[in-house]
N, CA and C of each residue as an Amber inpcrd file, in Angstrom:
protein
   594
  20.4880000  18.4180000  -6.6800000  19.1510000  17.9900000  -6.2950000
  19.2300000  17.0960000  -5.0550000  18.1310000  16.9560000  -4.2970000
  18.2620000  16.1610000  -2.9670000  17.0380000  15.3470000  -3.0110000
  17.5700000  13.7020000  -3.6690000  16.3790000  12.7810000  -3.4070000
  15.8460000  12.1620000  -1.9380000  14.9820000  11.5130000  -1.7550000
  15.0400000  10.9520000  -0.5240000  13.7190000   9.7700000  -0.7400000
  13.5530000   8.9170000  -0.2340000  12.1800000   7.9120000  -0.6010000
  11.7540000   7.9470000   0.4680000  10.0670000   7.3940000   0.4880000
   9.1480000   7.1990000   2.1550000   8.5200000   6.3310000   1.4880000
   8.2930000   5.7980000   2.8720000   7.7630000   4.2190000   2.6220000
   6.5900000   3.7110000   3.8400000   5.3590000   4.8620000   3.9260000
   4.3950000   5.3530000   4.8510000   3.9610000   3.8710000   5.0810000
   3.4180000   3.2060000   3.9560000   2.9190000   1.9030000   4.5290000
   3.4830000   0.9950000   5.4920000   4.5730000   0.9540000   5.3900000
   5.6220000   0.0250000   6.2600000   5.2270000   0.5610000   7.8590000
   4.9440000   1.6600000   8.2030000   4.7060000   2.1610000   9.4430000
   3.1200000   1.8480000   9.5050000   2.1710000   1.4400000   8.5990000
   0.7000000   1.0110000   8.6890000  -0.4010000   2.3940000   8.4830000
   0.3500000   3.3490000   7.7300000  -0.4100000   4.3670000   7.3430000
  -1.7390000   3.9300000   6.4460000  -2.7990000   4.6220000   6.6020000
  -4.2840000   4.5780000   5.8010000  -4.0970000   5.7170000   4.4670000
  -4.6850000   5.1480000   3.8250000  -4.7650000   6.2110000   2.7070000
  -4.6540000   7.8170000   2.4600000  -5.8660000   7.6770000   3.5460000
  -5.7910000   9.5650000   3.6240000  -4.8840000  10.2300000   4.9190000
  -3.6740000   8.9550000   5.3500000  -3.1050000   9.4410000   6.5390000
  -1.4920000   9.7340000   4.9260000  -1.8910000   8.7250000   4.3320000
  -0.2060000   9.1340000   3.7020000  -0.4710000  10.3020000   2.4710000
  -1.6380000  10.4850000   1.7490000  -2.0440000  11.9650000   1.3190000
  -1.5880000  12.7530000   2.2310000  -2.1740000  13.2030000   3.8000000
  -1.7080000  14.2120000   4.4650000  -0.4150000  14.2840000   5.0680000
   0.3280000  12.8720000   4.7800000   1.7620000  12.8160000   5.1880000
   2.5670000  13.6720000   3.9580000   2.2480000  13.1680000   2.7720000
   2.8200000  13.8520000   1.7060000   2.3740000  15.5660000   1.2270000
   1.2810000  15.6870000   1.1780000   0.8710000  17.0320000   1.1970000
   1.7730000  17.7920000   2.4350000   2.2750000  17.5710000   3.9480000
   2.4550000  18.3980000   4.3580000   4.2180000  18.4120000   4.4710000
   4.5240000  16.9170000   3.9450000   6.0890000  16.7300000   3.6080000
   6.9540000  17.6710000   2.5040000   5.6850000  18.1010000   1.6890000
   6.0050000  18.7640000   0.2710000   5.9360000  20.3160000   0.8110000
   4.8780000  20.6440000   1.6890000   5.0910000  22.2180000   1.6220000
   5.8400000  22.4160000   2.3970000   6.7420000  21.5800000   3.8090000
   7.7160000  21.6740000   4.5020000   9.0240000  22.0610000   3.5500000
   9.0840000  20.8470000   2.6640000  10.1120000  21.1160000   1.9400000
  10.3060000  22.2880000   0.6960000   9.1870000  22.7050000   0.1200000
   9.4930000  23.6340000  -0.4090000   9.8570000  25.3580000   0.2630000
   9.5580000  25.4390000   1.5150000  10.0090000  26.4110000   2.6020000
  11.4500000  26.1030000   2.5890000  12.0190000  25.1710000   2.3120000
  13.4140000  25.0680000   2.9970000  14.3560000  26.2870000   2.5730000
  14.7580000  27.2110000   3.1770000  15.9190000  28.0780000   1.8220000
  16.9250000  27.5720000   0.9190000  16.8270000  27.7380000  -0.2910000
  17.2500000  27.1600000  -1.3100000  16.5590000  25.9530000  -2.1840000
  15.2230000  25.7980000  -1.7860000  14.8340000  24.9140000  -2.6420000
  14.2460000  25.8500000  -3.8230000  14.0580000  24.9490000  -4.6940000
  13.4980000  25.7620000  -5.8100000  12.4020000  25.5010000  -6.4510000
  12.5600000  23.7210000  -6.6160000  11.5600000  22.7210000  -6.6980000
  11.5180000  21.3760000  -6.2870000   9.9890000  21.0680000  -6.0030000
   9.8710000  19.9140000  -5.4430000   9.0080000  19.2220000  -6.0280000
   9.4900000  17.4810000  -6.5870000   8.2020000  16.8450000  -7.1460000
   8.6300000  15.3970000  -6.4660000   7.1310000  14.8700000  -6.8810000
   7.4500000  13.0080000  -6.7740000   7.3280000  12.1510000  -7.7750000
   8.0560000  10.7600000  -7.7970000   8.4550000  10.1420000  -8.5180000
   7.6910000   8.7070000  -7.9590000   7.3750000   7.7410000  -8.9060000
   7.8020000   6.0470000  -8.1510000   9.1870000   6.0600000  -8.2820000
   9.9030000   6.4300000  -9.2740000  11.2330000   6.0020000  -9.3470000
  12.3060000   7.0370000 -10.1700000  13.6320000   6.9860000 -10.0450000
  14.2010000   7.9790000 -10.7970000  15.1350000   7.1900000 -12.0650000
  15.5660000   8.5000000 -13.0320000  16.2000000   7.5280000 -14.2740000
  17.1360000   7.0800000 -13.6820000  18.0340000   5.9750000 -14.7330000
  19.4030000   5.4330000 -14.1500000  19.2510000   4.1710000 -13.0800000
  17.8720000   4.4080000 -12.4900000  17.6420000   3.2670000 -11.3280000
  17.5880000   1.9690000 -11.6330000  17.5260000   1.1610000 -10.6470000
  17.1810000  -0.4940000 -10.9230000  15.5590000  -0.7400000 -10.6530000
  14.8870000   0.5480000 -10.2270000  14.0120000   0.1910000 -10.4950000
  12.7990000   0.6800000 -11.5650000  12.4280000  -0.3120000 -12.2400000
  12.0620000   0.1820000 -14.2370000  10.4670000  -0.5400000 -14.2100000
   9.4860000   0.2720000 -14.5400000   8.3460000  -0.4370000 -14.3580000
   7.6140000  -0.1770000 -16.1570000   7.7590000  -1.6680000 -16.2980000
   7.3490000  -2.0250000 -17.7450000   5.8300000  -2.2110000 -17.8730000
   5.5440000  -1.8910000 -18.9880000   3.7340000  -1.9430000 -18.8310000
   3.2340000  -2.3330000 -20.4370000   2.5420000  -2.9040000 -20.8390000
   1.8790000  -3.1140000 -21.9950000   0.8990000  -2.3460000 -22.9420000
   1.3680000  -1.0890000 -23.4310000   0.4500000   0.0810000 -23.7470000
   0.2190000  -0.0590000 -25.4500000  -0.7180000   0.2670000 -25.8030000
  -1.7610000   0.9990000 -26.5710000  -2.6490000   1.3890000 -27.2570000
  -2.8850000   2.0470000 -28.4430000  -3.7600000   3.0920000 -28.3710000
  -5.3810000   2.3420000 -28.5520000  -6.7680000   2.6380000 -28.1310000
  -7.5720000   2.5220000 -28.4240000  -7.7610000   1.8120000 -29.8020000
  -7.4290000   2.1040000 -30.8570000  -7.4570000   1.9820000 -32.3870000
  -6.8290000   0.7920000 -32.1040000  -6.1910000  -0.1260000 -31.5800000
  -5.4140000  -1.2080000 -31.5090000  -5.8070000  -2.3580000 -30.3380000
  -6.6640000  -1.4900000 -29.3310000  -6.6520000  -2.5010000 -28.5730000
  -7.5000000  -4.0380000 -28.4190000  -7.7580000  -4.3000000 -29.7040000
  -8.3550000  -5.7410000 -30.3880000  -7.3790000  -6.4760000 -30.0390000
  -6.0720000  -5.6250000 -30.7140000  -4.7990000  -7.1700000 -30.5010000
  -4.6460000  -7.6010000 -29.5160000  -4.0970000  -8.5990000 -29.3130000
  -4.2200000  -9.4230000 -27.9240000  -2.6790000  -8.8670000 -27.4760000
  -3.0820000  -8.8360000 -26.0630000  -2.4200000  -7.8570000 -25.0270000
  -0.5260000  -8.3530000 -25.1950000  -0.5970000  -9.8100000 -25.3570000
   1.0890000 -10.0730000 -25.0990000   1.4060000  -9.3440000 -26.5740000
   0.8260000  -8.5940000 -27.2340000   1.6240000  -8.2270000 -28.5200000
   1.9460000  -6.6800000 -28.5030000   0.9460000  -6.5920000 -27.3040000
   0.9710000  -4.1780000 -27.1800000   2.4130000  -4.2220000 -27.0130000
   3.4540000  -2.9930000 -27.3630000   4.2450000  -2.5920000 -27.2300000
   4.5330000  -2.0960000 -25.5380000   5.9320000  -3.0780000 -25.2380000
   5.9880000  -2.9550000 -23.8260000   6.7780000  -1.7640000 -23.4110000
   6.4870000  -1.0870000 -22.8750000   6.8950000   0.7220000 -22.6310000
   7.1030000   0.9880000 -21.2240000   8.5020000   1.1040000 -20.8950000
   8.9020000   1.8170000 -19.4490000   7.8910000   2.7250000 -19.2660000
   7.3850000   2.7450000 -17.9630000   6.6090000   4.1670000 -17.5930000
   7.3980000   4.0800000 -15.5610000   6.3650000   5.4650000 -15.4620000
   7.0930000   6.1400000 -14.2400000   5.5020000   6.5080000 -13.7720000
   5.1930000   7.0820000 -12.4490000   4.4950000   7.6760000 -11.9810000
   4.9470000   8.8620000 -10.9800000   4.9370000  10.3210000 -11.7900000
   5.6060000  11.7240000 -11.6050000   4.1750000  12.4110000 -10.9890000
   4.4900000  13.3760000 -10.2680000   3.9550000  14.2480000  -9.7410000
   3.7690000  15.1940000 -10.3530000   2.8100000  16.5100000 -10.0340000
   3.5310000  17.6760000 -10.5960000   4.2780000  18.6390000 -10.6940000
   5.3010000  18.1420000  -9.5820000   6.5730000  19.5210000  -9.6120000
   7.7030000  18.8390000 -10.2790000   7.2430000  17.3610000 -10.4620000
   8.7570000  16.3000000 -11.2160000   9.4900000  16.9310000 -12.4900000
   8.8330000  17.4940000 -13.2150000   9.6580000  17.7550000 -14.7720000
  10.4230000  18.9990000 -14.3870000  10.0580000  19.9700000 -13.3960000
  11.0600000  21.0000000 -13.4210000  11.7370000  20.6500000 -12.1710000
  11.4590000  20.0090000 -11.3720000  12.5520000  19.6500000 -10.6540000
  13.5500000  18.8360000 -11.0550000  13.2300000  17.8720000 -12.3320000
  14.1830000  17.1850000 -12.3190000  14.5000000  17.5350000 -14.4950000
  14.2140000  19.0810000 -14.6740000  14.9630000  19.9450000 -15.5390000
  14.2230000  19.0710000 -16.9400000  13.2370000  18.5030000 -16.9660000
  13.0080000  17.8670000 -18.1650000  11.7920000  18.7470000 -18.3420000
  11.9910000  18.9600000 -19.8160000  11.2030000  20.1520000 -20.4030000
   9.7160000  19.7900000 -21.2380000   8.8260000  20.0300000 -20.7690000
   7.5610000  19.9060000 -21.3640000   7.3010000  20.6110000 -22.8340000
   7.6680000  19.2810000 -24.1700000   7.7640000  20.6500000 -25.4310000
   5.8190000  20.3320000 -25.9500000   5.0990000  19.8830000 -25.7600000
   4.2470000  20.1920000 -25.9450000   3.1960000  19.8480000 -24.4320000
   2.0230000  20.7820000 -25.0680000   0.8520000  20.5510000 -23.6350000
   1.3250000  20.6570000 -22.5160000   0.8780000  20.0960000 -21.6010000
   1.2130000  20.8120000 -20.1520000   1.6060000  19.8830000 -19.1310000
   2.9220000  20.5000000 -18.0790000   2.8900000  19.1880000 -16.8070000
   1.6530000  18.9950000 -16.5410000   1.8770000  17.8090000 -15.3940000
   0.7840000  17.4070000 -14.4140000   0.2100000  18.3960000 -13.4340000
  -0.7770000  18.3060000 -12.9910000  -1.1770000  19.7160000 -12.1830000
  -1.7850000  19.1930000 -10.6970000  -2.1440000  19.8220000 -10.0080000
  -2.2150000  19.6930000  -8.5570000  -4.3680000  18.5110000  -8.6320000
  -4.7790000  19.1250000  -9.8380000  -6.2180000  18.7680000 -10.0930000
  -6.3450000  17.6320000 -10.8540000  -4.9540000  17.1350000 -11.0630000
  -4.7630000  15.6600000 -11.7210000  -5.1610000  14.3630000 -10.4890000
  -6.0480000  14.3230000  -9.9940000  -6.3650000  13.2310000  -8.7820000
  -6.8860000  12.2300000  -9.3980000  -7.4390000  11.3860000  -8.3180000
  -8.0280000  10.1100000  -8.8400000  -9.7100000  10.4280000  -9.0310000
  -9.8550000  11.5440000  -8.6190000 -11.3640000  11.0780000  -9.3140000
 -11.3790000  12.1880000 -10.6960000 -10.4430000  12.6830000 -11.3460000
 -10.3400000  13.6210000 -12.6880000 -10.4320000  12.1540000 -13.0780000
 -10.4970000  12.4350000 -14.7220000 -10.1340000  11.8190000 -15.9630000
  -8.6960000  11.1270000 -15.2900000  -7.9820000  10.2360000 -15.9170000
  -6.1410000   9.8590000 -16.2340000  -5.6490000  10.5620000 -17.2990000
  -4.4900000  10.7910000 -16.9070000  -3.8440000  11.5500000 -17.7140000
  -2.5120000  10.8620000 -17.7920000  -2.0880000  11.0220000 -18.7510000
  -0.5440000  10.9580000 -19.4260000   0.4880000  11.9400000 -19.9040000
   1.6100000  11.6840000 -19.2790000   2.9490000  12.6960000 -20.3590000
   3.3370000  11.4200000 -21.4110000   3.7360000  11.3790000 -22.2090000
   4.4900000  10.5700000 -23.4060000   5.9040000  11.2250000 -23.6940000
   6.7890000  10.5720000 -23.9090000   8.1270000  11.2430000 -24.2150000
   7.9110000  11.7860000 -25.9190000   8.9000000  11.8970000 -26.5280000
   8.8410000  12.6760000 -28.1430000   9.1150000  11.3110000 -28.8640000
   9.6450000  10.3720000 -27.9710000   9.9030000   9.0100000 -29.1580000
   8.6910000   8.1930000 -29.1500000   7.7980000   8.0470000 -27.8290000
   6.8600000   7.3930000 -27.6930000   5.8970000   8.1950000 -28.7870000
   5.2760000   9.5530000 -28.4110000   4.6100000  10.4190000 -30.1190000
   4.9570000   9.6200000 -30.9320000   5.5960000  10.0180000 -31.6150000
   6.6190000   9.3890000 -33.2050000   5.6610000   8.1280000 -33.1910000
   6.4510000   7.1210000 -32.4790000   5.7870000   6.0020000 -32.8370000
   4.4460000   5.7650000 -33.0890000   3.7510000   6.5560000 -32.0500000
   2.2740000   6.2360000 -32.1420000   1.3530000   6.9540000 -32.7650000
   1.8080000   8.2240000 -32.9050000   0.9130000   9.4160000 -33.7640000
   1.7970000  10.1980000 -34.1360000   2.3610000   9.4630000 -35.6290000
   3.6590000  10.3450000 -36.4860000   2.7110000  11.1480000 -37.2190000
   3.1960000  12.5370000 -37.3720000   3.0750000  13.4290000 -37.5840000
   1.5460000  14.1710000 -37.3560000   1.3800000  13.3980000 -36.2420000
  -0.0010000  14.4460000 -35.4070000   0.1780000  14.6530000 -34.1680000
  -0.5080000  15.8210000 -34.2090000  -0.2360000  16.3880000 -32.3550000
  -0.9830000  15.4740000 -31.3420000   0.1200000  14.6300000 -30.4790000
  -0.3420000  13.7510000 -29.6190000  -1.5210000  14.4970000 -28.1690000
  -1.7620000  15.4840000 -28.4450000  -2.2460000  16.0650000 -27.4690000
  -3.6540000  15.9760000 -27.0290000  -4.4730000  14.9870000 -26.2210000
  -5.7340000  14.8340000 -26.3250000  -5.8000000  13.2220000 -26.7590000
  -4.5700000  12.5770000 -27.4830000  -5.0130000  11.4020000 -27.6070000
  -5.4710000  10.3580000 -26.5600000  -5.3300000   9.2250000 -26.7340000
  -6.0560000   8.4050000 -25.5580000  -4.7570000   7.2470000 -25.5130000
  -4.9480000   6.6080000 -24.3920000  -3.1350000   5.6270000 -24.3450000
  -3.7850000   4.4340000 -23.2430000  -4.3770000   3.0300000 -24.2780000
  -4.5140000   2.1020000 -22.8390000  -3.2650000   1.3210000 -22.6860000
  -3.3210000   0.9890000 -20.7000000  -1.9200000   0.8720000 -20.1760000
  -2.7390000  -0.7330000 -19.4090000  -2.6400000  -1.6960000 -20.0650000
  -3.1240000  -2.6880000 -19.3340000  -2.9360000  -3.3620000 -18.1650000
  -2.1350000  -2.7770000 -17.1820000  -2.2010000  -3.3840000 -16.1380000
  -2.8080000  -2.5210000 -15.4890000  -3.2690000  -0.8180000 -15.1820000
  -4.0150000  -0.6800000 -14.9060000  -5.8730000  -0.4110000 -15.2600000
  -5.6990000  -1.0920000 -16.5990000  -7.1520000  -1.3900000 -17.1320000
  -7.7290000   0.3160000 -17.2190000  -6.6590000   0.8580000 -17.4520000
  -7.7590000   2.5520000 -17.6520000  -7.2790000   3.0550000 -19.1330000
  -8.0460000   3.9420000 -19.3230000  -7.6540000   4.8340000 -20.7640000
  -7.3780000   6.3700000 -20.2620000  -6.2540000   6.3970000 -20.9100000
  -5.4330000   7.4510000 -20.4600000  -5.4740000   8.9030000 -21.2830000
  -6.1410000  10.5730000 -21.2260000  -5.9590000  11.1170000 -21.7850000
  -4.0930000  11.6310000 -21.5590000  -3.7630000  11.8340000 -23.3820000
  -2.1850000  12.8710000 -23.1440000  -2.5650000  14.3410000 -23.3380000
  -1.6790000  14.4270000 -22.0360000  -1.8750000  16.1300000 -21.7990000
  -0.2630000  16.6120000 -22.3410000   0.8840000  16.0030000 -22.0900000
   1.9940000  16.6100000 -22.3770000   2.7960000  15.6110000 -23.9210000
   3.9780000  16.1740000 -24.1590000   5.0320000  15.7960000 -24.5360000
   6.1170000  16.2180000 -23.7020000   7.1450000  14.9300000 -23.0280000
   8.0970000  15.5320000 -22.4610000   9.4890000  15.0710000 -23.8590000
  10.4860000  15.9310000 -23.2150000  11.6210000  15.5930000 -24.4190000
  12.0120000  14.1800000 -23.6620000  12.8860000  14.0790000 -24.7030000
  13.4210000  12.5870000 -24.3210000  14.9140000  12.2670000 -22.9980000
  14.8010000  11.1900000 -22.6210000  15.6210000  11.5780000 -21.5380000
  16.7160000  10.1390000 -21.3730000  17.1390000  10.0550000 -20.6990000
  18.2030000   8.5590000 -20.4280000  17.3770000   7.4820000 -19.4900000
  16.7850000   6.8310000 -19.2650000  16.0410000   6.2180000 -18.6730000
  16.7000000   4.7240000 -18.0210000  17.0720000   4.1480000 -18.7990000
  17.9680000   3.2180000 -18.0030000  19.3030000   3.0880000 -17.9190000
  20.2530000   3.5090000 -19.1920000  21.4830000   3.5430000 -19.3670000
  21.7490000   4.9680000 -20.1140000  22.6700000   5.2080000 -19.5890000
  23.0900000   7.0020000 -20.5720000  23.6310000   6.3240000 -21.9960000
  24.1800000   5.1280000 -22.0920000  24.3990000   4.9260000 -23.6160000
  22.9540000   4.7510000 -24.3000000  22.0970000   4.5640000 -24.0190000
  20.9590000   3.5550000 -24.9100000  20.5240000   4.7190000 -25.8660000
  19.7150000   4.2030000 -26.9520000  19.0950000   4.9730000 -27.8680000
  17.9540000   5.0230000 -27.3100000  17.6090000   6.3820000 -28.3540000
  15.9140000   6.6160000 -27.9370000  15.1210000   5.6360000 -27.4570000
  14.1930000   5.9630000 -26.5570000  13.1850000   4.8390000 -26.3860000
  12.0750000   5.7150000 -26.0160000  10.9340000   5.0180000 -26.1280000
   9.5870000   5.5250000 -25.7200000   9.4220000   5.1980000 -24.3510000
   8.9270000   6.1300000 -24.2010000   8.5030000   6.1560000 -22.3170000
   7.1130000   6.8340000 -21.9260000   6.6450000   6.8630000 -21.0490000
   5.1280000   7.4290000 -20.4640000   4.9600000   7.7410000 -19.2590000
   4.6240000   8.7540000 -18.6760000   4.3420000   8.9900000 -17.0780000
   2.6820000   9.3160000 -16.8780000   2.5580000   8.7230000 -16.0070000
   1.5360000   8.9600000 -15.3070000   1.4100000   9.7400000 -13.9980000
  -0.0800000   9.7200000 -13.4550000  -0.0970000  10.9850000 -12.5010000
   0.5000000  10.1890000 -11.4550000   1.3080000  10.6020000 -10.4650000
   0.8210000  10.2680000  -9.4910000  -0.0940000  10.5730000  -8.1190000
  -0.5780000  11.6080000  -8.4790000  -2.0010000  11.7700000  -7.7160000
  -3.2160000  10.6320000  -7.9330000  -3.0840000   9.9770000  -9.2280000
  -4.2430000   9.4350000  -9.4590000  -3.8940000   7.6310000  -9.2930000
  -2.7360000   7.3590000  -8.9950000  -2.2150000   5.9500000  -8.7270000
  -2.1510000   5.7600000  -7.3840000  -2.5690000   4.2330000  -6.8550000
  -2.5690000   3.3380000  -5.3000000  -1.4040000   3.4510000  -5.1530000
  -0.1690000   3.2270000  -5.7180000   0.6360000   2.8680000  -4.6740000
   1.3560000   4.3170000  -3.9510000   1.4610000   4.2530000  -2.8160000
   1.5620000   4.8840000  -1.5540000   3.5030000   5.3980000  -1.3810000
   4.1030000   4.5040000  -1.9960000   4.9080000   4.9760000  -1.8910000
   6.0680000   5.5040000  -2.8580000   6.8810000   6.8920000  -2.0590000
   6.9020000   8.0640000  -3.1360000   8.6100000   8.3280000  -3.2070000
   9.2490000   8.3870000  -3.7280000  10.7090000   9.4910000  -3.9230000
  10.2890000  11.0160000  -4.2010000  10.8640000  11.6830000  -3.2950000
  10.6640000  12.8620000  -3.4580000  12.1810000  13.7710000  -3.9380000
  12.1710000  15.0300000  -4.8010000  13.1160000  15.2700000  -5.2780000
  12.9070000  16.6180000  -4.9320000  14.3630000  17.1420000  -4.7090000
  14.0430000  18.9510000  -4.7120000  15.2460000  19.3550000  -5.1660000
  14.8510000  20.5470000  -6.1670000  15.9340000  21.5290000  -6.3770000
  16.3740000  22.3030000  -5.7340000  17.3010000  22.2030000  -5.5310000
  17.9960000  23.3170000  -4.3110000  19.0640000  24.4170000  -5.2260000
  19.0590000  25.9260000  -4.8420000  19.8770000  26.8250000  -5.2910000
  21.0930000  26.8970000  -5.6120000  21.7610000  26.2820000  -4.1500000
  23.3730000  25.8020000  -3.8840000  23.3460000  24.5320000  -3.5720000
  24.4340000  23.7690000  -2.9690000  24.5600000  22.4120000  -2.5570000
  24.2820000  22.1950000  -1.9660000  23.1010000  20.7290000  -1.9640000
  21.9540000  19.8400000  -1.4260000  22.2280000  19.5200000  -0.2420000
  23.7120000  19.8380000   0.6680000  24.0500000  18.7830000   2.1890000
  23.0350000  18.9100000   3.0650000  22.8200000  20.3870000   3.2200000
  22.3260000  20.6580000   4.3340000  20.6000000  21.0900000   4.1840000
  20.2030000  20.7230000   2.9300000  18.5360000  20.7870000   3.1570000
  18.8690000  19.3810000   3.0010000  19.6450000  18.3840000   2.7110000
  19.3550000  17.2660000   2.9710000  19.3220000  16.6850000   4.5110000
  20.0210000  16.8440000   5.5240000  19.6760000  17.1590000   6.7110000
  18.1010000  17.7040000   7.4570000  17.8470000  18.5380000   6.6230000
  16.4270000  19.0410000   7.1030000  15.4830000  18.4700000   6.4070000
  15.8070000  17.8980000   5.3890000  14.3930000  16.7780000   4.7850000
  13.9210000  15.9840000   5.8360000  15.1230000  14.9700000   6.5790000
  14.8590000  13.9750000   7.1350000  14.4690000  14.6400000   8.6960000
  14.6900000  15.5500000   9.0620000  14.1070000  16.0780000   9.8150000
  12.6220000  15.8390000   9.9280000  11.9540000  16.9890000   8.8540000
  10.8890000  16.8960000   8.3050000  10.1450000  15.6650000   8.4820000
  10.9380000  15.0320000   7.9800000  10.0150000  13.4740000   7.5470000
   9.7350000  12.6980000   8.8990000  10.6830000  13.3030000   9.8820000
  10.1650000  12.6010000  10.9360000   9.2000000  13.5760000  11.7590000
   9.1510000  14.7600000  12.1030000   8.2620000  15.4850000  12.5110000
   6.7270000  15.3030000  11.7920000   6.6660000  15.2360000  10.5790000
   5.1890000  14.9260000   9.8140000   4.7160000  13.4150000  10.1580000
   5.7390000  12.1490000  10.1840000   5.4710000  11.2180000  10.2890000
   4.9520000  10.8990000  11.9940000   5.3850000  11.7100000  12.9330000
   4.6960000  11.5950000  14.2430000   3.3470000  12.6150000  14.5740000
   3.7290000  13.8030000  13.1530000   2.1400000  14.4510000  13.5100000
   0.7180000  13.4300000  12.6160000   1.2760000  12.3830000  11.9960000
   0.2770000  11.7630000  11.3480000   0.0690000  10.2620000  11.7200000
């Protein structure tokens, strides 16, 4: 796979300048020969960077907030789960119509389910995430994955869209056929040709 991060704001990009930076960064890169797939991330597993959040469900949210269960989450795109081979076992990835003015939507991992709706189909439930003050429909179950350490046990986790989240800046990931050297070369290409057409 061939990661790479952009960081549009730092150059003083506007909102709908780093949408059309990324929209045209993504179909560059999926042209490349040998890619296979391409999604975005805020962040990838294994990283140092881990964004903790205070989640849940409606039915609970009386209790006072320092007591919600604090839950790693991510903000994925929709080409992230098959680019980065993690398998959707129930409901559906994120989709291109997941924006900010749809509903919010959520993936939940299979440990986060469990915990919160044992033995019902999490699909359709609702998930508040208090720092961004919204209520979240779940559209998926993803399987479970390594998130901060490859030793750790299960843990619950949550992704959100990132079509429908402010912050601006993205890791982008692509699957490539054979070995990543040389579309990695032409990413950064890319990134600078889009970044002077925008």
């Amino acid at each position: 796979a061939v990661t790479a991060t952009f960081l549009p704001t730092i150059i003083g990009y506007k909102p709908e300048q780093t949408t059309a930076f990324y929209r045209s960064l993504e179909e560059q890169v999926k042209a490349l020969p040998g890619v296979v797939d391409v999604g975005y991330a805020s962040s990838l597993p294994l990283s140092f960077d881990i964004d903790i959040e205070n989640v849940t469900t409606p039915a609970k949210a009386s209790e006072p907030k320092d007591q919600w269960p604090q839950i790693d989450t991510n903000d994925a795109g929709p080409g992230y789960f098959t680019a980065m081979r993690i398998p959707i076992l129930r409901g559906r990835p994120f989709k291109g119509q997941d924006i900010a003015t749809a509903p919010p939507v959520a993936i939940v991992n299979q440990t986060l389910a469990e915990r919160f709706w044992p033995g019902e189909n999490p699909i359709g439930k609702h998930l508040l995430i208090e720092d961004n003050k919204k209520e979240y429909v779940v559209v998926g179950v993803a399987a479970n994955g390594k998130y901060r350490t490859l030793g750790e046990p299960a843990r619950p986790f949550v992704y959100r869209c990132i079509l429908q989240q402010n912050g601006s800046n993205r890791l982008i990931v692509g699957r490539t056929a054979g070995k990543p050297i040389g579309q990695m070369t032409q990413v950064r290409r890319i990134r600078s040709q889009v970044g002077r057409k925008n």
